[in-house]
Coordinates of C-alpha atoms in Angstrom, one line a residue:
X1 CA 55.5 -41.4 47.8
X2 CA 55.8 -39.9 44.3
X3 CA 52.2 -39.0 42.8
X4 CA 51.1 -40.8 39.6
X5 CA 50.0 -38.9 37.0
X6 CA 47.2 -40.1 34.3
X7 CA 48.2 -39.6 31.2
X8 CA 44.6 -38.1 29.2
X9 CA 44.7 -39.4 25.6
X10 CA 45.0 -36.9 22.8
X11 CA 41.6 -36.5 21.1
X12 CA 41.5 -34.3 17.8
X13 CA 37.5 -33.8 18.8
X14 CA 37.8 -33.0 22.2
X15 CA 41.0 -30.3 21.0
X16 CA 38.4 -28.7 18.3
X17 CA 35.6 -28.4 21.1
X18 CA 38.1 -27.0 23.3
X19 CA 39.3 -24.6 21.0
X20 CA 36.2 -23.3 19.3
X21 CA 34.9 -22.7 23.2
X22 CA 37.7 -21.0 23.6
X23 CA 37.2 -18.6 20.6
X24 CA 33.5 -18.2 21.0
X25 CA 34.3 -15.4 23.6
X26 CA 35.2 -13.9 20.7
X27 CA 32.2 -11.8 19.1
X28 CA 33.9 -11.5 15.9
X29 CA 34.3 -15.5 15.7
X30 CA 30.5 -15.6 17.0
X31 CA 29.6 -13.2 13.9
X32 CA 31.8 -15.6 11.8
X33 CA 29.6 -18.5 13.2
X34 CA 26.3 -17.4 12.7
X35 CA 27.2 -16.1 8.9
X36 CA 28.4 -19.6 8.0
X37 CA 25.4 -21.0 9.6
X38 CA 23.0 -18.5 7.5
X39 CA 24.6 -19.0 4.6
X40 CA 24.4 -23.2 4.7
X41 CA 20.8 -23.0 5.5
X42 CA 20.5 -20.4 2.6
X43 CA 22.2 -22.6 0.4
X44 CA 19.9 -26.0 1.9
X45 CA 16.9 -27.7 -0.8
X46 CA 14.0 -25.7 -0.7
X47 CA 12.4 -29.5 -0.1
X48 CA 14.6 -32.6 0.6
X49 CA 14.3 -34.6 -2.2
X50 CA 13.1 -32.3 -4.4
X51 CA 15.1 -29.5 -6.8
X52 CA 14.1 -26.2 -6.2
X53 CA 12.4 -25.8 -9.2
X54 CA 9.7 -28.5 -8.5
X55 CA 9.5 -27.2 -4.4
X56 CA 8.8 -23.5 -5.6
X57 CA 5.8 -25.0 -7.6
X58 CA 4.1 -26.4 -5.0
X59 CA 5.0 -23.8 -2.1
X60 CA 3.4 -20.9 -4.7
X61 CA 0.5 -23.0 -4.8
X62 CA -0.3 -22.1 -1.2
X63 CA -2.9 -19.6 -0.5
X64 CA -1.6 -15.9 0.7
X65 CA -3.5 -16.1 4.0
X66 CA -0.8 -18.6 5.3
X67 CA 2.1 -16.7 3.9
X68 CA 2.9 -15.9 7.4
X69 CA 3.1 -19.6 8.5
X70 CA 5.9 -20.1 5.9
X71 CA 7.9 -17.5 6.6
X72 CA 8.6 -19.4 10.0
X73 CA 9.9 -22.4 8.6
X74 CA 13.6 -21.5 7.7
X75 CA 15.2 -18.8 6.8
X76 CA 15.3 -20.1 3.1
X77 CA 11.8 -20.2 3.0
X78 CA 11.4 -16.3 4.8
X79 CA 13.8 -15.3 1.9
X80 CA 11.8 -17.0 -1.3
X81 CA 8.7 -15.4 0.3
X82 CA 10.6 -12.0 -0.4
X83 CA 12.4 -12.4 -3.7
X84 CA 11.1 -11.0 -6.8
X85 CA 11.5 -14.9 -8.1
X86 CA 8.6 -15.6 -6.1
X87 CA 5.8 -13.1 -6.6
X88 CA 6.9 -12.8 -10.3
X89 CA 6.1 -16.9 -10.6
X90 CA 2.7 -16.5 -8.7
X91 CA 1.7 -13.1 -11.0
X92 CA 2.7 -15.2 -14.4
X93 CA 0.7 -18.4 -13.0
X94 CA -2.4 -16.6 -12.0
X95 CA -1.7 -17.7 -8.1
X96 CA -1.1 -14.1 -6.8
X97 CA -4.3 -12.5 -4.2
X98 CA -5.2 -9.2 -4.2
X99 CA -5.8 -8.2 -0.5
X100 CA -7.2 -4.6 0.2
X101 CA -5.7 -2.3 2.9
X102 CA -8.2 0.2 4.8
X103 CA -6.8 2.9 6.5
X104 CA -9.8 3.7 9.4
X105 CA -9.6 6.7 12.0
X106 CA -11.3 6.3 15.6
X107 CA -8.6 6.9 18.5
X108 CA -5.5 7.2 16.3
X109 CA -5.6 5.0 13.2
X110 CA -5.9 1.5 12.0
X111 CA -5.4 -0.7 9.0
X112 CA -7.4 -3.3 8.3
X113 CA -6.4 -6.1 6.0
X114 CA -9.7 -7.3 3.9
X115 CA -10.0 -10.9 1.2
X116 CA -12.3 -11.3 -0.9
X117 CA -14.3 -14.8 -0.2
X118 CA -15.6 -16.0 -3.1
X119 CA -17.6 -18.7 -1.5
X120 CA -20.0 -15.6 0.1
X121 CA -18.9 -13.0 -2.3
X122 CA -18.0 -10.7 0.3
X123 CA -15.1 -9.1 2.1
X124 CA -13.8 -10.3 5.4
X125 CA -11.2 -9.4 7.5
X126 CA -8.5 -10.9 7.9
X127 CA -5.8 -8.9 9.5
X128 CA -5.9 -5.4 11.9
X129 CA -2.6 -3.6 12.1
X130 CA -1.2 -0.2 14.0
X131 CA 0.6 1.8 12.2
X132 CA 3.6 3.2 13.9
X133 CA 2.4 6.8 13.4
X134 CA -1.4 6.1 14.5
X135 CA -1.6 9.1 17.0
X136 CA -1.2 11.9 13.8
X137 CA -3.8 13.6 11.7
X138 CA -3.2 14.7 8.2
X139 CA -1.2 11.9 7.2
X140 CA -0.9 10.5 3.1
X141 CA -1.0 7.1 2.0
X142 CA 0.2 5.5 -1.3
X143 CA 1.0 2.0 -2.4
X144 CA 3.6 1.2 -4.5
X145 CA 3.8 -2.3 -5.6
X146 CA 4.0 -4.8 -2.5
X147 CA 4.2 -1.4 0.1
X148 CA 2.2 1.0 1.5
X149 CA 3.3 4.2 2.4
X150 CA 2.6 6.3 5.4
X151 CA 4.0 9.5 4.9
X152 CA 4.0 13.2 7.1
X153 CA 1.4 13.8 9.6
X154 CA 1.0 16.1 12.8
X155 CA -0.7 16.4 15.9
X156 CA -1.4 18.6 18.9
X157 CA 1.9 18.8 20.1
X158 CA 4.0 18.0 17.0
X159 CA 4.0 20.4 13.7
X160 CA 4.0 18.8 10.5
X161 CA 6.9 16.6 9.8
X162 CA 8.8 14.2 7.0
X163 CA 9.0 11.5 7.9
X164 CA 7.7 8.0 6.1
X165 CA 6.8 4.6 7.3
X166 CA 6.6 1.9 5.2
X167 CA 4.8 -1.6 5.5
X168 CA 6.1 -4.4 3.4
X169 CA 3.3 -6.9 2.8
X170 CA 6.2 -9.5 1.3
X171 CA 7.5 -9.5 4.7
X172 CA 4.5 -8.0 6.6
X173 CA 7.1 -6.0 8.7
X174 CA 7.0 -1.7 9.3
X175 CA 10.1 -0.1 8.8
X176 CA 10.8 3.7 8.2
X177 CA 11.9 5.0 5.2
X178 CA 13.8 7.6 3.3
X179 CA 12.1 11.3 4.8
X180 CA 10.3 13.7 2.3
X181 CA 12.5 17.1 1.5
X182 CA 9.8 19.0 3.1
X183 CA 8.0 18.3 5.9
X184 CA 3.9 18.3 5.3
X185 CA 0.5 17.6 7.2
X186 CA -2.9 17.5 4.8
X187 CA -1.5 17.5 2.1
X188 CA -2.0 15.9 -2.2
X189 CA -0.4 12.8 -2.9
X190 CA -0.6 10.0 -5.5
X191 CA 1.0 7.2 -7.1
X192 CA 2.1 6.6 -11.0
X193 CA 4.5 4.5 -12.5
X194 CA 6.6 3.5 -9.5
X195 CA 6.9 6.7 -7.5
X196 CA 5.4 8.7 -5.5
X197 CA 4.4 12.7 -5.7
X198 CA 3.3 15.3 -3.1
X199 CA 3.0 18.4 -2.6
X200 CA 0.7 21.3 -1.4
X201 CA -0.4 20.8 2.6
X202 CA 0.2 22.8 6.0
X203 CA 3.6 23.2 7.5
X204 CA 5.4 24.3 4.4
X205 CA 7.3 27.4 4.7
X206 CA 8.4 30.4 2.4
X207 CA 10.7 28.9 0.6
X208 CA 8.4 25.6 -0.5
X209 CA 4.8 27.1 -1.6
X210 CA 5.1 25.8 -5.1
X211 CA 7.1 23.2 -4.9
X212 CA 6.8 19.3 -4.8
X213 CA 8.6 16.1 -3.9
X214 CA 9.0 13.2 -5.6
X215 CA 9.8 9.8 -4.7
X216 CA 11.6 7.1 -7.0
X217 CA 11.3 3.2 -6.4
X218 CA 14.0 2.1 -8.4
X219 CA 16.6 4.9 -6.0
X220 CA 14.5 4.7 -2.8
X221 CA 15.0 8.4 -2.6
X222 CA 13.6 11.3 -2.8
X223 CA 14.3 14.5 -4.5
X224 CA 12.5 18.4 -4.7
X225 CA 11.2 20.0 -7.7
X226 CA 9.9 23.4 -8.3
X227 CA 7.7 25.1 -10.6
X228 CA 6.0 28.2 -10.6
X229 CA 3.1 26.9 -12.8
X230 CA 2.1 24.8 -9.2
X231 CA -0.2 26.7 -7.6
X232 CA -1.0 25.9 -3.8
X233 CA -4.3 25.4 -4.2
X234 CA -4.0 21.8 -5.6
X235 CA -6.8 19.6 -3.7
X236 CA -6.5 16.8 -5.6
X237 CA -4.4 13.8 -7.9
X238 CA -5.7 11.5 -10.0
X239 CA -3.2 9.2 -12.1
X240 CA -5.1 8.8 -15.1
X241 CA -3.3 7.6 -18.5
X242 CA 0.4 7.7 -17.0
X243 CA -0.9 11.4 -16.5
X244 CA -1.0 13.3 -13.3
X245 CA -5.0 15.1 -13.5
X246 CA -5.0 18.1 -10.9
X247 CA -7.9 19.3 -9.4
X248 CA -7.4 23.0 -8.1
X249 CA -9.7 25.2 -6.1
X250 CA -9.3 29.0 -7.0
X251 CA -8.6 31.3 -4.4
X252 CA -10.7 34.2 -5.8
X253 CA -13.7 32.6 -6.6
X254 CA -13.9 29.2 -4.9
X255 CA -14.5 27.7 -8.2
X256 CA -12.5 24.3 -9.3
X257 CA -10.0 23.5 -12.4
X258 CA -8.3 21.0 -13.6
X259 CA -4.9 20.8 -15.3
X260 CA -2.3 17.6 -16.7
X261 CA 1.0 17.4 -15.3
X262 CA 3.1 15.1 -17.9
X263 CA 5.7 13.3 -16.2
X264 CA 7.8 12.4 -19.3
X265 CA 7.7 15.8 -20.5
X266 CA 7.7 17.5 -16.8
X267 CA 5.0 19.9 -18.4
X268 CA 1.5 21.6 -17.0
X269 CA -1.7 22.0 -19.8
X270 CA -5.0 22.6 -19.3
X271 CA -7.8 20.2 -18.8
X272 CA -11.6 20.2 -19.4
X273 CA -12.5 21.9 -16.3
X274 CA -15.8 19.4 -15.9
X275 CA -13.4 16.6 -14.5
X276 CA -12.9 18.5 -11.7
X277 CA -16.3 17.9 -10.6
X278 CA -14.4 14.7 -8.6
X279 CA -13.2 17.1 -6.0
X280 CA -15.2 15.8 -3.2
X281 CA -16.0 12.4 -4.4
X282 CA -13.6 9.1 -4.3
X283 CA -12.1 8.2 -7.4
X284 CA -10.8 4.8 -8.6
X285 CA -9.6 4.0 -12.6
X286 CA -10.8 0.1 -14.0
X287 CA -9.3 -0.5 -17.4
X288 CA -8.0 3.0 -18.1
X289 CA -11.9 4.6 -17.3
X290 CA -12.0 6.9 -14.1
X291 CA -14.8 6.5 -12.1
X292 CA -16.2 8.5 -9.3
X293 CA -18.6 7.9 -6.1
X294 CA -20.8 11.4 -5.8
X295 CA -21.9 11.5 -2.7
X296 CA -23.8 14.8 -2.7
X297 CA -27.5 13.9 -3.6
X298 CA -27.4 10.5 -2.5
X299 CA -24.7 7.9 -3.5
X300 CA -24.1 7.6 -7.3
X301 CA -21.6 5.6 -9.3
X302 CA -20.2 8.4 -12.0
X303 CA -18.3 7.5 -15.2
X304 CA -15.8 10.3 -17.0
X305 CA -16.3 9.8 -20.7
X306 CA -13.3 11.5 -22.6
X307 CA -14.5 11.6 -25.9
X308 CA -17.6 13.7 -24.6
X309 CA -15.8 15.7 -21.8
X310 CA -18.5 15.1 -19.3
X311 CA -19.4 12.9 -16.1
X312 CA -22.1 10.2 -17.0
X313 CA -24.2 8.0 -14.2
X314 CA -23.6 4.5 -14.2
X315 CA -26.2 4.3 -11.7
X316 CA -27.6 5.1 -7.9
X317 CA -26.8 2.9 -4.8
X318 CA -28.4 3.0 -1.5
X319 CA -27.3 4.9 0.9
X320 CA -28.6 2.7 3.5
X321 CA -26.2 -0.7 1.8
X322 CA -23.3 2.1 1.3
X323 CA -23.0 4.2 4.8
X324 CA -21.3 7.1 3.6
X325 CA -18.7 8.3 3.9
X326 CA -17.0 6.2 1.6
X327 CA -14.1 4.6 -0.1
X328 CA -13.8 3.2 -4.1
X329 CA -11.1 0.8 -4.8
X330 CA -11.1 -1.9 -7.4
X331 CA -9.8 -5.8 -7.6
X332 CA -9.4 -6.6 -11.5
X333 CA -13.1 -5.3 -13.3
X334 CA -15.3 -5.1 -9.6
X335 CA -15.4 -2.1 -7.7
X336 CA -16.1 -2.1 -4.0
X337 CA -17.7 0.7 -1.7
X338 CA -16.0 0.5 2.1
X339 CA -18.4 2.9 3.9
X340 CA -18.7 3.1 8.1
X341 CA -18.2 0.0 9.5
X342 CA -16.2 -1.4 6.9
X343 CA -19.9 -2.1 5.3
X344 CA -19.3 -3.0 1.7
X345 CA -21.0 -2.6 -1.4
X346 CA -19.6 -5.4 -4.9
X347 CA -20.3 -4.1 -8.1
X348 CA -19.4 -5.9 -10.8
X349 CA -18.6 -4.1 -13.9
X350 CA -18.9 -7.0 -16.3
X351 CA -22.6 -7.0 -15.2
X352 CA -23.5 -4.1 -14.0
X353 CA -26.9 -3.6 -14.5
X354 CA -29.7 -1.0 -12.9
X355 CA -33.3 -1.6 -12.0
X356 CA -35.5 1.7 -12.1
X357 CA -31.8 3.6 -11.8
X358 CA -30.1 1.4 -8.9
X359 CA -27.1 -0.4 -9.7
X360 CA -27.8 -4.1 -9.6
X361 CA -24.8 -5.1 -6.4
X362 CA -23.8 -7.6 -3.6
X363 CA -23.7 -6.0 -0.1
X364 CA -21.9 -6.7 2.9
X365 CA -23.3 -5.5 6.4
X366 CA -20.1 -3.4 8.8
X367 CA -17.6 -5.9 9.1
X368 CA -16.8 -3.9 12.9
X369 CA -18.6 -3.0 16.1
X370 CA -17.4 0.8 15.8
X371 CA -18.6 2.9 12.7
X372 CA -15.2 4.2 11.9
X373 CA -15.1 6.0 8.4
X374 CA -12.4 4.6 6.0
X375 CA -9.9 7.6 4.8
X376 CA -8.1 5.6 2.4
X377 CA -8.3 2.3 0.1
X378 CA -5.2 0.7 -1.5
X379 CA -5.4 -3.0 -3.1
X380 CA -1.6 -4.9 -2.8
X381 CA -1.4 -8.3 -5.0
X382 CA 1.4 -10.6 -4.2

């Protein structure tokens, strides 16, 4: 008996199903796929309903802390959070935070992520990161913009080495970066006018004792200068006035200078030698004026007055509020004290006032079980 054969109808759906399985095998189709598929939800309303103009509006409205709960929602919304069209819009509304970043050193190293709470006028922690390089000593840290650097480092079984980590805050995600020319460990760094300079440390050999590396934002690279009128014995940076100040500790008599390194003019002059009296003490510049925590005699709040070439007290603190060691950084016109602990001391410049020589502040008790020292303070506004 012959067999009957079922004739299967000709679908155009069930032929494009077909087909498209058969091509996802391939992983350049798949690649093909997933771009298209980026790319439409790239190109998809910020908000239904709403032009984008009018959704940015309101998303900047939301507070920084939640930042992080955006970025899941789409990939359109993870890319906004990272544009320059969206931090330039909250900086030009007077929506962008300013959150500080405290580098602390107990077993290896960690950042802690501190906001200012107006409703208690303190600091509170928010956020508690590991760096990638946490298990190295001797390791620099700048900001620059929206990132912090981490660059160098050694430890007991490594020598000094190059290379950089950097942690976007727009994206709150580590990645490495471009590696200094010369590999350092202890060693000067600072920031001014989007990039980076360095130089001095341990590791460097023969060929590098005077010599200093320099790293541009707008190349994301790096390049090596030398000049013989860099000593090594630079212990210090201060950007100050688009100007590089340089503290130096003589090798023949222990005593400390200062210099000017002019960027524009890639020249070296002398400097009042009284400035470098900030050596030893942290330094932090409000509204052009540098200011310096000496922590020598007790804690005191210093002032460098240009026009009279001398260090002036603003006034004392306690060194039972501050717990030094300690860090000075600054959010707009107030200045903060991050001592052990993460203990914090708010002085407010605008009324700053002192009480039989004490500086009139706010105080914060250690924000942390452990009374790690802070080793560096940076403040990143987005």
């Amino acid at each position: 008996m012959a067999s009957i054969r079922t004739a299967v109808p000709f679908s155009p759906a069930s032929f494009c199903v077909n087909r498209m399985n058969h091509h996802l095998e391939s992983s350049d189709y798949q690649k093909l796929f997933c771009r298209k598929m980026d790319s439409a939800e790239l190109q998809t309303p910020l908000l239904h309903g709403l032009p984008d103009e009018i959704a940015l509006l309101c998303l900047a409205r939301v507070p920084r802390q939640y930042h992080n709960a955006l970025r899941c929602v789409s990939r359109g919304w993870k890319a906004l959070l990272s544009s320059e069209e969206w931090h330039s819009y909250r900086k030009r509304n007077n929506l962008a935070e300013s959150w500080i970043y405290v580098i602390c050193r107990g077993t290896g190293f960690k950042c802690y992520v501190l906001v200012p709470d107006p409703t208690t006028r303190s600091l509170k922690v928010i956020q508690v990161m590991e760096p990638p390089c946490s298990g190295r000593e001797g390791v620099s840290i700048e900001t620059l913009d929206r990132r912090l650097f981490l660059m160098g480092g050694c430890s007991w079984l490594k020598d000094a080495n190059d290379e950089v980590y950097c942690y976007d805050a727009a994206s709150n995600h580590w990645s490495k970066a471009p590696p200094m020319p010369t590999a350092r460990c202890f060693f000067v760094s600072a920031a001014l006018n989007d990039k980076i300079y360095v130089t001095g440390g341990l590791g460097l050999t023969d060929k590098s004792p005077n010599s200093w590396d320099i790293y541009d934002k707008a190349t994301d690279s790096w390049f090596s200068h030398k000049n013989p009128m860099l000593t090594p014995d630079i212990v210090k940076f201060v950007a100050l006035d688009d100007e590089l100040v340089t503290i130096h500790k003589a090798s023949w008599n222990r005593m400390y200078f200062a210099g000017i390194y002019d960027p524009v003019d890639q020249s070296w002059r002398g400097k009042e030698n009284e400035i470098a009296l900030c050596w030893s003490g942290p330094t932090v510049v409000v509204d052009g004026m540098l200011y310096m925590l000496d922590q020598s005699l007790g804690t005191k709040l210093m002032v460098w007055l240009n026009e009279t070439k001398q260090w002036v007290m603003v006034g004392r603190l306690s060194d039972k509020l501050t717990r030094p060691p300690c860090e000075l950084v600054a959010i707009g016109r107030k200045i903060y004290v991050i001592g052990k602990g993460l203990s914090t001391v708010t002085i407010d410049m605008d009324m700053a006032a002192r009480v039989d020589g004490f500086l009139v502040s706010s105080s914060t008790g250690p924000l942390m079980e452990h009374d790690f020292s802070p080793e560096k303070c940076s403040v990143i506004t987005i």
